[in-house]
XYZ file of C-alpha atoms in Angstrom:
649
model
C 21.625 -39.423 12.462
C 18.061 -39.459 13.797
C 16.721 -38.131 17.086
C 14.032 -40.358 18.605
C 11.350 -39.387 21.139
C 13.510 -40.433 24.105
C 16.184 -37.949 23.129
C 18.652 -40.726 22.260
C 20.795 -40.336 19.176
C 21.184 -43.368 16.935
C 23.436 -43.551 13.905
C 22.352 -45.128 10.656
C 25.423 -46.880 9.260
C 24.397 -46.782 5.658
C 27.850 -46.179 4.177
C 28.474 -46.763 0.546
C 30.099 -50.053 -0.360
C 33.323 -48.460 -1.551
C 33.654 -46.478 1.701
C 33.194 -49.646 3.766
C 35.687 -51.487 1.645
C 38.262 -48.730 2.009
C 37.701 -48.557 5.759
C 38.091 -52.327 6.192
C 41.382 -52.291 4.309
C 42.662 -49.520 6.552
C 41.619 -51.428 9.664
C 43.513 -54.548 8.582
C 46.797 -52.735 7.925
C 46.932 -50.233 10.752
C 47.026 -50.390 14.508
C 43.975 -49.960 16.704
C 45.004 -46.361 17.505
C 45.249 -45.508 13.809
C 41.865 -47.107 13.177
C 40.238 -44.858 15.753
C 41.913 -41.752 14.360
C 41.004 -42.382 10.721
C 37.599 -44.109 10.744
C 35.022 -42.945 9.738
C 36.246 -39.396 9.098
C 38.034 -40.144 5.860
C 36.080 -38.920 2.876
C 36.598 -38.443 -0.791
C 37.944 -34.924 -1.252
C 37.573 -35.189 -5.007
C 33.840 -35.839 -4.615
C 33.554 -32.813 -2.315
C 35.394 -30.612 -4.816
C 33.308 -31.848 -7.739
C 30.025 -31.200 -5.907
C 31.248 -27.786 -4.713
C 32.009 -26.681 -8.281
C 28.721 -27.975 -9.656
C 26.684 -24.731 -9.444
C 27.652 -21.103 -9.981
C 26.396 -19.716 -6.656
C 27.586 -21.104 -3.331
C 25.758 -19.884 -0.204
C 26.795 -20.170 3.412
C 25.140 -18.861 6.581
C 26.060 -17.620 10.009
C 24.395 -19.229 13.035
C 21.943 -16.354 13.493
C 20.360 -17.090 10.093
C 19.417 -20.636 11.091
C 17.914 -19.204 14.282
C 15.762 -16.866 12.161
C 14.815 -19.468 9.551
C 15.844 -23.129 10.032
C 14.730 -23.862 6.442
C 17.354 -21.526 4.924
C 19.332 -24.439 3.349
C 16.305 -25.284 1.184
C 15.494 -21.693 0.329
C 19.065 -20.749 -0.633
C 19.563 -23.832 -2.796
C 16.419 -23.024 -4.777
C 14.167 -25.640 -3.138
C 10.803 -25.555 -1.470
C 10.578 -27.262 1.919
C 9.993 -31.009 1.214
C 6.508 -32.273 1.988
C 7.830 -34.910 4.403
C 9.526 -32.222 6.478
C 6.384 -30.076 6.422
C 4.350 -33.014 7.713
C 6.890 -33.844 10.429
C 7.152 -30.256 11.662
C 3.383 -29.758 11.527
C 2.924 -32.794 13.780
C 5.850 -32.008 16.089
C 5.649 -28.218 16.360
C 2.201 -27.363 14.963
C 3.749 -25.173 12.260
C 2.104 -23.794 9.147
C 4.284 -23.274 6.078
C 3.584 -20.203 3.952
C 4.586 -20.406 0.311
C 8.007 -18.860 -0.231
C 9.739 -18.175 -3.509
C 13.192 -19.844 -3.536
C 16.133 -17.806 -4.804
C 16.020 -19.336 -8.294
C 18.390 -21.734 -10.054
C 19.953 -24.678 -8.190
C 22.684 -23.420 -5.883
C 25.109 -24.971 -3.461
C 24.924 -24.566 0.305
C 28.003 -24.868 2.517
C 27.645 -25.346 6.278
C 30.638 -24.898 8.543
C 30.993 -27.411 11.364
C 31.374 -24.434 13.717
C 27.782 -23.331 12.980
C 26.352 -26.695 13.982
C 28.443 -26.669 17.159
C 27.034 -23.250 18.035
C 23.481 -24.520 17.501
C 24.164 -27.493 19.742
C 25.523 -25.216 22.466
C 22.597 -22.773 22.216
C 19.888 -25.439 22.496
C 21.184 -26.462 25.952
C 22.075 -22.988 27.217
C 19.391 -22.098 29.767
C 20.708 -18.549 29.979
C 19.395 -18.027 26.454
C 15.827 -17.007 25.704
C 13.491 -20.007 25.437
C 12.440 -19.061 21.915
C 16.093 -18.969 20.758
C 16.722 -22.439 22.211
C 13.562 -23.692 20.529
C 14.729 -22.334 17.142
C 18.141 -23.968 17.616
C 16.467 -27.360 18.135
C 14.372 -26.828 15.020
C 17.468 -25.951 12.988
C 19.209 -29.127 14.159
C 16.121 -31.139 13.202
C 16.224 -29.665 9.678
C 19.913 -30.565 9.346
C 19.161 -34.085 10.557
C 16.477 -34.370 7.881
C 19.000 -33.325 5.194
C 21.506 -35.894 6.456
C 18.804 -38.568 6.241
C 18.128 -37.593 2.627
C 21.792 -38.238 1.921
C 22.004 -41.565 3.737
C 19.009 -42.868 1.804
C 20.858 -42.172 -1.469
C 24.249 -43.357 -0.199
C 25.627 -39.810 0.120
C 27.383 -38.292 3.102
C 27.336 -34.569 4.068
C 31.142 -34.182 3.948
C 31.134 -35.140 0.261
C 27.872 -33.506 -0.761
C 24.156 -34.318 -0.608
C 22.032 -33.732 -3.704
C 18.799 -31.921 -2.885
C 15.544 -32.319 -4.915
C 16.314 -29.665 -7.552
C 19.998 -30.664 -7.949
C 21.301 -28.093 -5.505
C 24.043 -29.446 -3.242
C 24.411 -29.401 0.549
C 28.038 -29.637 1.721
C 29.339 -29.949 5.282
C 32.795 -28.443 5.976
C 34.849 -29.981 8.784
C 36.798 -27.399 10.756
C 40.553 -28.141 10.829
C 41.495 -26.887 14.258
C 45.232 -27.578 13.915
C 45.631 -25.596 10.687
C 43.518 -22.790 12.115
C 45.764 -22.540 15.160
C 48.888 -22.381 13.008
C 47.583 -19.610 10.747
C 44.862 -17.487 12.357
C 45.174 -17.903 16.094
C 48.379 -15.888 16.359
C 46.619 -12.857 14.868
C 42.964 -13.162 15.918
C 41.070 -14.285 18.991
C 39.848 -17.773 18.073
C 36.114 -17.132 18.445
C 33.426 -18.845 16.381
C 33.038 -15.982 13.897
C 36.717 -16.079 12.958
C 36.627 -19.882 12.671
C 33.680 -19.665 10.233
C 35.487 -16.987 8.195
C 38.579 -19.211 8.060
C 36.530 -22.142 6.738
C 34.930 -19.941 4.081
C 38.294 -18.587 2.940
C 39.434 -22.167 2.368
C 36.239 -22.913 0.442
C 36.699 -19.783 -1.658
C 40.093 -21.044 -2.827
C 38.446 -24.190 -4.240
C 35.934 -22.367 -6.449
C 36.196 -21.799 -10.176
C 36.564 -18.294 -11.567
C 32.912 -18.119 -12.619
C 31.648 -19.213 -9.186
C 30.572 -16.866 -6.394
C 30.626 -17.493 -2.648
C 27.929 -15.554 -0.754
C 27.880 -15.408 3.033
C 24.483 -14.593 4.585
C 24.478 -13.023 8.044
C 22.631 -10.472 10.188
C 25.599 -10.031 12.550
C 27.347 -6.681 12.122
C 30.309 -7.861 14.210
C 30.824 -10.817 11.864
C 30.841 -8.470 8.861
C 33.400 -6.185 10.526
C 35.719 -9.086 11.366
C 35.462 -10.392 7.818
C 36.360 -6.977 6.400
C 39.356 -6.679 8.753
C 40.600 -10.105 7.681
C 40.087 -9.085 4.045
C 37.567 -11.568 2.720
C 37.101 -12.065 -1.009
C 33.525 -13.324 -0.896
C 30.215 -11.428 -0.844
C 28.318 -10.759 2.400
C 24.567 -10.152 2.274
C 21.603 -9.839 4.623
C 18.955 -12.533 4.654
C 16.094 -11.704 2.293
C 13.618 -14.530 2.819
C 11.869 -12.845 5.736
C 12.283 -9.475 4.001
C 9.423 -9.931 1.558
C 10.113 -6.961 -0.656
C 11.304 -3.406 -0.603
C 9.024 -1.369 1.640
C 7.964 1.032 -1.118
C 6.806 -1.851 -3.331
C 4.589 -3.601 -0.763
C 1.191 -4.506 -2.181
C -0.837 -1.285 -2.001
C -4.278 -2.793 -2.634
C -5.234 -0.369 -5.409
C -4.817 0.478 -9.073
C -5.052 4.043 -10.358
C -7.119 4.447 -13.550
C -5.686 7.376 -15.497
C -8.497 8.979 -17.492
C -6.630 10.274 -20.491
C -8.359 12.453 -23.076
C -9.627 9.540 -25.164
C -11.161 7.915 -22.046
C -12.536 11.022 -20.340
C -15.785 10.978 -22.272
C -16.334 7.228 -21.944
C -15.577 7.218 -18.200
C -17.361 10.222 -16.743
C -20.673 8.870 -15.407
C -20.280 6.628 -12.367
C -23.680 4.970 -12.793
C -22.771 3.998 -16.339
C -19.302 2.791 -15.389
C -20.486 0.301 -12.764
C -22.504 -1.472 -15.451
C -19.344 -2.196 -17.433
C -17.509 -5.454 -17.045
C -14.121 -5.798 -15.385
C -12.548 -7.088 -18.609
C -13.566 -3.949 -20.488
C -12.106 -1.667 -17.809
C -8.730 -3.399 -17.554
C -8.515 -3.513 -21.354
C -9.244 0.207 -21.723
C -6.787 1.170 -19.009
C -4.182 -1.439 -20.077
C -3.905 -3.204 -16.716
C -2.288 -6.681 -16.925
C -4.701 -9.347 -15.741
C -2.070 -10.887 -13.443
C -2.005 -7.656 -11.397
C -5.690 -7.990 -10.522
C -6.252 -9.171 -6.935
C -9.416 -9.959 -4.974
C -11.004 -6.879 -3.334
C -8.603 -4.515 -5.090
C -9.530 -0.812 -5.267
C -9.781 0.956 -8.637
C -9.288 4.694 -8.229
C -10.086 7.223 -10.986
C -7.624 10.014 -11.693
C -8.737 12.740 -12.173
C -11.729 12.169 -9.858
C -15.183 11.568 -11.315
C -16.963 13.668 -8.700
C -15.904 16.305 -6.183
C -19.291 16.496 -4.433
C -19.613 12.727 -3.958
C -16.013 11.529 -3.446
C -17.034 7.904 -2.824
C -17.991 7.728 -6.499
C -14.318 7.875 -7.458
C -13.746 4.271 -6.364
C -14.670 0.850 -7.708
C -14.028 -2.476 -5.985
C -13.104 -5.794 -7.594
C -15.113 -8.696 -6.218
C -13.493 -11.563 -4.337
C -13.694 -13.852 -7.373
C -11.873 -11.242 -9.542
C -14.651 -11.405 -12.137
C -16.762 -8.299 -11.505
C -16.710 -4.776 -10.109
C -19.008 -3.175 -7.565
C -19.592 0.320 -6.129
C -18.979 1.249 -2.457
C -22.351 -0.158 -1.372
C -21.546 -0.375 2.344
C -20.299 3.201 2.484
C -23.430 4.465 0.753
C -25.543 2.532 3.267
C -23.562 4.151 6.084
C -24.332 7.606 4.691
C -28.028 6.715 4.492
C -28.082 5.433 8.077
C -26.335 8.592 9.303
C -28.982 10.701 7.603
C -31.712 8.674 9.319
C -29.968 9.125 12.669
C -29.873 12.877 12.126
C -33.556 13.019 11.384
C -34.460 10.804 14.333
C -32.268 12.155 17.107
C -30.541 15.387 16.284
C -33.237 18.049 16.533
C -35.445 16.432 19.170
C -32.694 15.624 21.632
C -30.669 18.782 21.323
C -33.475 21.347 21.137
C -36.064 20.002 23.543
C -33.815 18.583 26.268
C -30.962 21.079 26.381
C -32.392 23.416 29.047
C -33.735 20.522 31.101
C -30.316 18.844 31.148
C -28.564 22.007 32.314
C -31.178 22.572 35.021
C -30.798 18.994 36.212
C -27.032 19.345 36.363
C -27.252 22.472 38.507
C -29.511 20.719 41.004
C -27.219 17.679 41.007
C -24.224 19.855 41.909
C -26.125 21.506 44.782
C -27.150 18.099 46.162
C -23.614 16.814 46.078
C -22.223 19.883 47.817
C -24.810 19.443 50.573
C -23.688 15.825 51.024
C -20.098 17.002 51.405
C -21.164 19.446 54.136
C -23.070 16.700 55.967
C -20.061 14.389 55.913
C -17.855 17.114 57.327
C -20.342 17.753 60.179
C -20.732 14.051 61.032
C -16.984 13.412 61.086
C -15.627 12.271 64.445
C -12.438 14.205 63.876
C -12.118 17.431 65.768
C -10.553 19.050 62.728
C -11.054 18.331 59.031
C -7.820 18.714 57.088
C -7.637 20.054 53.557
C -6.593 16.590 52.344
C -9.704 15.006 53.927
C -11.945 17.578 52.314
C -10.380 17.027 48.878
C -10.907 13.275 49.197
C -14.608 13.765 49.981
C -15.047 16.152 47.051
C -13.136 13.812 44.731
C -15.353 10.891 45.748
C -18.576 12.843 45.315
C -17.689 14.417 41.977
C -15.610 11.533 40.624
C -12.674 13.769 39.778
C -10.093 11.081 40.491
C -9.867 7.746 38.674
C -9.068 6.001 41.955
C -12.728 6.400 42.935
C -14.105 5.405 39.564
C -15.299 1.992 40.726
C -17.328 3.642 43.511
C -19.048 5.986 41.098
C -22.340 5.040 39.481
C -23.063 6.728 36.188
C -26.400 8.519 36.482
C -27.396 7.811 32.894
C -28.701 4.266 32.687
C -29.186 2.809 29.228
C -31.107 -0.337 28.476
C -30.086 -0.793 24.829
C -27.311 0.121 22.423
C -29.768 2.227 20.424
C -30.610 4.252 23.525
C -26.947 4.896 24.301
C -26.146 6.111 20.810
C -29.294 8.205 20.626
C -27.985 10.239 23.563
C -24.445 10.354 22.169
C -24.504 10.096 18.340
C -21.276 8.651 16.924
C -21.492 9.899 13.346
C -21.341 13.690 13.589
C -17.647 14.577 13.699
C -15.733 12.235 11.396
C -16.263 11.493 7.726
C -13.749 9.464 5.659
C -11.943 11.387 2.946
C -9.883 10.385 -0.085
C -8.343 6.921 0.237
C -9.938 6.592 3.673
C -13.185 5.855 1.802
C -12.117 2.435 0.387
C -10.574 1.597 3.763
C -13.897 2.409 5.445
C -15.725 0.357 2.806
C -13.576 -2.654 3.707
C -14.257 -2.081 7.407
C -18.004 -2.237 6.773
C -17.992 -5.216 4.402
C -19.415 -8.443 5.809
C -17.754 -10.445 3.026
C -14.204 -9.499 4.077
C -13.331 -10.773 7.578
C -9.632 -9.767 7.368
C -8.647 -6.153 6.655
C -5.234 -4.483 6.884
C -4.132 -0.910 6.339
C -0.720 0.770 6.299
C -0.563 4.511 6.749
C 1.539 7.224 8.302
C 0.807 8.707 11.714
C -2.283 10.898 11.611
C -3.830 9.052 8.666
C -6.965 8.232 10.697
C -6.475 4.464 10.875
C -7.457 3.965 14.527
C -10.322 6.453 14.718
C -11.954 5.139 11.521
C -11.673 1.554 12.747
C -13.379 2.549 16.019
C -16.066 4.467 14.134
C -16.798 1.486 11.887
C -16.861 -0.812 14.910
C -19.330 1.398 16.807
C -21.573 1.635 13.753
C -21.679 -2.146 13.337
C -22.235 -2.716 17.058
C -25.167 -0.287 16.801
C -26.486 -2.329 13.840
C -25.959 -5.519 15.900
C -23.605 -7.023 13.327
C -21.184 -7.666 16.194
C -21.581 -7.923 19.943
C -18.582 -5.795 20.931
C -15.310 -4.214 19.883
C -12.153 -6.057 20.976
C -9.153 -3.757 20.974
C -5.750 -5.454 20.839
C -2.680 -3.286 20.974
C 1.038 -3.867 21.226
C 2.345 -2.958 24.662
C 5.764 -1.945 23.390
C 7.047 1.352 24.729
C 8.558 4.220 22.751
C 12.139 5.282 23.390
C 14.966 3.786 25.392
C 13.577 4.397 28.900
C 10.934 1.825 29.939
C 8.334 2.925 32.466
C 8.877 -0.241 34.485
C 6.456 -2.491 36.349
C 2.787 -1.470 36.277
C 0.706 -2.621 39.279
C -2.796 -4.006 39.244
C -4.860 -6.387 37.147
C -4.557 -6.922 33.389
C -7.051 -4.107 32.852
C -5.073 -1.791 35.151
C -1.829 -2.536 33.354
C -3.465 -1.666 30.045
C -4.544 1.754 31.334
C -1.727 3.757 29.621
C -2.636 2.158 26.274
C -6.366 2.709 26.762
C -5.965 6.461 26.814
C -5.365 6.766 23.085
C -8.592 4.828 22.462
C -10.553 7.059 24.845
C -9.161 10.146 23.111
C -10.409 8.786 19.790
C -13.807 7.948 21.283
C -14.165 11.490 22.645
C -13.381 12.818 19.157
C -16.117 10.554 17.769
C -18.854 11.373 20.303
C -18.066 14.980 21.202
C -20.864 17.472 20.448
C -19.205 20.753 19.541
C -22.339 22.734 20.406
C -21.412 22.042 24.067
C -17.894 23.386 23.697
C -16.868 25.054 26.940
C -19.473 23.134 28.962
C -17.303 21.335 31.523
C -20.134 19.243 32.923
C -21.063 18.000 29.448
C -17.459 16.903 28.968
C -17.533 15.133 32.341
C -20.722 13.277 31.405
C -19.158 12.292 28.071
C -16.090 10.874 29.824
C -18.384 8.905 32.124
C -20.180 7.575 29.052
C -16.835 6.465 27.506
C -16.037 4.538 30.685
C -19.523 3.044 30.637
C -18.899 1.608 27.147
C -16.191 -0.527 28.711
C -18.211 -1.353 31.821
C -21.166 -2.743 29.874
C -18.810 -4.716 27.602
C -19.262 -2.893 24.302
C -15.502 -2.304 24.194
C -12.903 -4.619 25.691
C -9.129 -4.202 25.817
C -6.998 -7.314 25.303
C -3.274 -7.876 25.626
C -1.630 -10.062 22.969
C 0.378 -11.861 25.668
C -2.741 -13.686 26.916
C -4.586 -14.466 23.684
C -3.368 -18.009 23.118
C -6.133 -20.574 23.487
C -8.937 -18.009 23.123
C -11.560 -17.811 20.380
C -13.013 -14.346 19.890
C -16.551 -14.837 18.575
C -18.987 -12.159 17.421
C -16.435 -9.373 17.763
C -15.059 -6.524 15.710
C -11.339 -6.988 16.489
C -8.973 -4.045 16.052
C -5.242 -4.840 16.189
C -3.544 -1.464 16.545
C 0.177 -0.703 16.162
C 0.483 -4.038 14.347
C 3.919 -3.074 13.014
C 5.338 -4.007 16.422
C 4.331 -7.670 16.018
C 6.583 -10.178 14.218
C 4.995 -12.506 11.695
C 4.601 -15.339 14.218
C 2.700 -13.168 16.720
C 0.495 -11.669 13.992
C -0.320 -15.225 12.902
C -1.368 -16.191 16.446
C -3.586 -13.105 16.784
C -5.188 -13.793 13.403
C -5.831 -17.366 14.508
C -7.972 -16.138 17.434
C -10.666 -14.814 15.076
C -13.996 -16.560 15.605
C -16.419 -17.611 12.891
C -18.670 -14.563 13.289
C -15.891 -12.005 13.862
C -13.936 -9.516 11.782
C -10.305 -8.554 12.366
C -8.566 -5.341 11.315
C -4.779 -4.815 11.381
C -3.540 -1.221 11.567
C 0.082 -0.140 11.398
C 2.860 2.093 10.201
C 6.127 0.143 9.731
C 8.086 3.400 9.671
C 7.338 3.878 13.389
C 8.951 0.566 14.296
C 12.423 2.035 14.761
C 11.218 4.118 17.719
C 10.121 1.040 19.684
C 12.778 -0.476 21.912
C 13.019 -3.956 23.389
C 11.532 -5.631 20.358
C 12.734 -8.586 18.299
C 16.038 -7.466 16.745
C 15.216 -9.306 13.527
C 11.923 -7.440 13.054
C 12.181 -4.398 10.822
C 9.947 -2.458 8.463
C 10.575 -5.002 5.699
C 9.317 -8.075 7.531
C 7.003 -6.921 10.319
C 3.725 -8.773 10.800
C 1.498 -6.294 8.953
C 3.768 -6.450 5.871
C 3.383 -10.225 5.842
C -0.399 -9.926 6.139
C -0.544 -7.481 3.221
C 1.657 -9.643 0.975
C 0.728 -13.195 1.959
C -3.050 -12.703 2.001
C -3.373 -10.525 -1.111
C -4.707 -13.414 -3.225
C -7.420 -14.457 -0.752
C -11.038 -13.448 -1.325
C -11.560 -13.068 2.445
C -8.836 -10.434 2.772
C -8.451 -6.793 1.714
C -5.571 -4.370 2.092
C -4.930 -0.740 1.295
C -1.902 1.482 1.787
C -2.770 5.109 2.406
C -0.574 7.473 0.337
C 2.381 9.394 1.733
C 1.489 12.710 3.278
C -2.063 11.549 4.042
C -2.070 13.120 7.506
C -5.283 14.592 8.921
C -3.683 16.104 11.996
C -2.171 19.573 12.362
C 0.574 21.182 10.303
C 2.925 20.467 13.225
C 2.135 16.766 12.949
C 2.862 16.797 9.222
C 6.212 18.440 9.932
C 7.161 15.387 12.052
C 7.729 13.376 8.864
C 10.683 15.673 8.050
C 12.623 14.672 11.180
């Protein structure tokens, strides 16, 4: 069966000669009614049984699995997706095919007729989500491709189609009459029960050494099967679940300096002159575990005073090692900033700034008095007075657009000379290699996994500000998932795209205040107000922009430092689209904590901490020289003791 571009279905009558011969004999002997009832649904049951018993493992799937992954028949039978199908789907759907590891030896795959009927019903059901209908059409296209493979070799699905690595695809016709006689009197005849009935019949045909495995993500299906008393295994689908969460690629190797190596590996300047081969030989690290841009961490540390000298970095070609050069340059630049701005600005201008502020307050109060006097109203209410004061002193965000920031800057250098960004935050421990990756111009894709409070967002902002100051990038583009926490959504948010993003901007502004805040002005309310105005001005002049993932398709983000925060909330497909927006001169950073995913409601029900987008990025890109990943260790929380206690709940 092939589906052409007009949506018409044409059948390829490529029956085997013996089947045609048998059918013709039946047609000659029987009446027209018998011909219709028997042709062409007769098939060789012996051939079906022989193919079914060919391999030890027999897999079957529920409908929801084909909606998650239409290529499951190839994966479960131990096959890669055929190149012809990849080409067809790339042209038709624009799909990219990541390399998956099939389940191993050739296996058999059994598809119940009920599953295909469900797919056919879903693809035309306009009450269903558009993405679900789209996946149903893709699944039917994959099945059509498998049927075509069989027709070309003279094989039919109801007897068994041999796939490239000798796995078998078998199509099970649902016997409605027998089902009604046996099951219908006890169970409601829904599709789940019909599939279970078909599998029980298949299970009876297997040899003793064969195993039938049903793959499903439907808890209701599993419960029904257990009530009926199935004798086959039921498992969750593991193709999208890359690995166990605790064994996700961490991006680092710990070098244990035992007694015999302590003397040889104690001077960092001497170590960086060694070759990579010598290091992995001394520390007995298998060569196949070496990845591009991997971190080598010494334990115990080489230096307490200079913690960045406890880390080495493997180059993108996996041939050499290098020190944290970008981090050391950052430290040097911060020292230069201190010498250039710190003492002059703070000591010489402090009194003048306070004096100016006092005069500014007096002037504004006088303007309020004048407006009250000139008012045509006979009586000024308290509400009117508060509005005038709010407008003059910008104490309400509703009047923000009418407020002009007094401090006008004509360059990025001038802005950051008034508000230095490097004083409050310094990476510690495993934050250092993460910060090194953020500063590297050779690594355009960076990902980090860490618990809440690990400093992922604030360090990414700090690195972005530093590189904007150095003019490596034009601006910071901040992309964040707009998923809400908990079961109670806040509902519709009015305004423009920027207005709707306001609740999610607040966390960024909090981090920016932590970066720029000068603690010598603690308690100075007018300093804090000026700092908040400066944070808003960063957005107004375009140094920071906030983007929603819903409207990124079709865009190319050039010359930007892109931060994708809360990336655990994105499925693999969305993470792929966001990654595809990265321009030639841009860098993209994915930040996330898959353990926080369970708190987010109204997300894809098939997305979990095993297969969220950031897990795919860490695993799928680990062999690319343009990518780097690091997982911050458990308990690496730089917030308060109360925050650390949250991990116990």
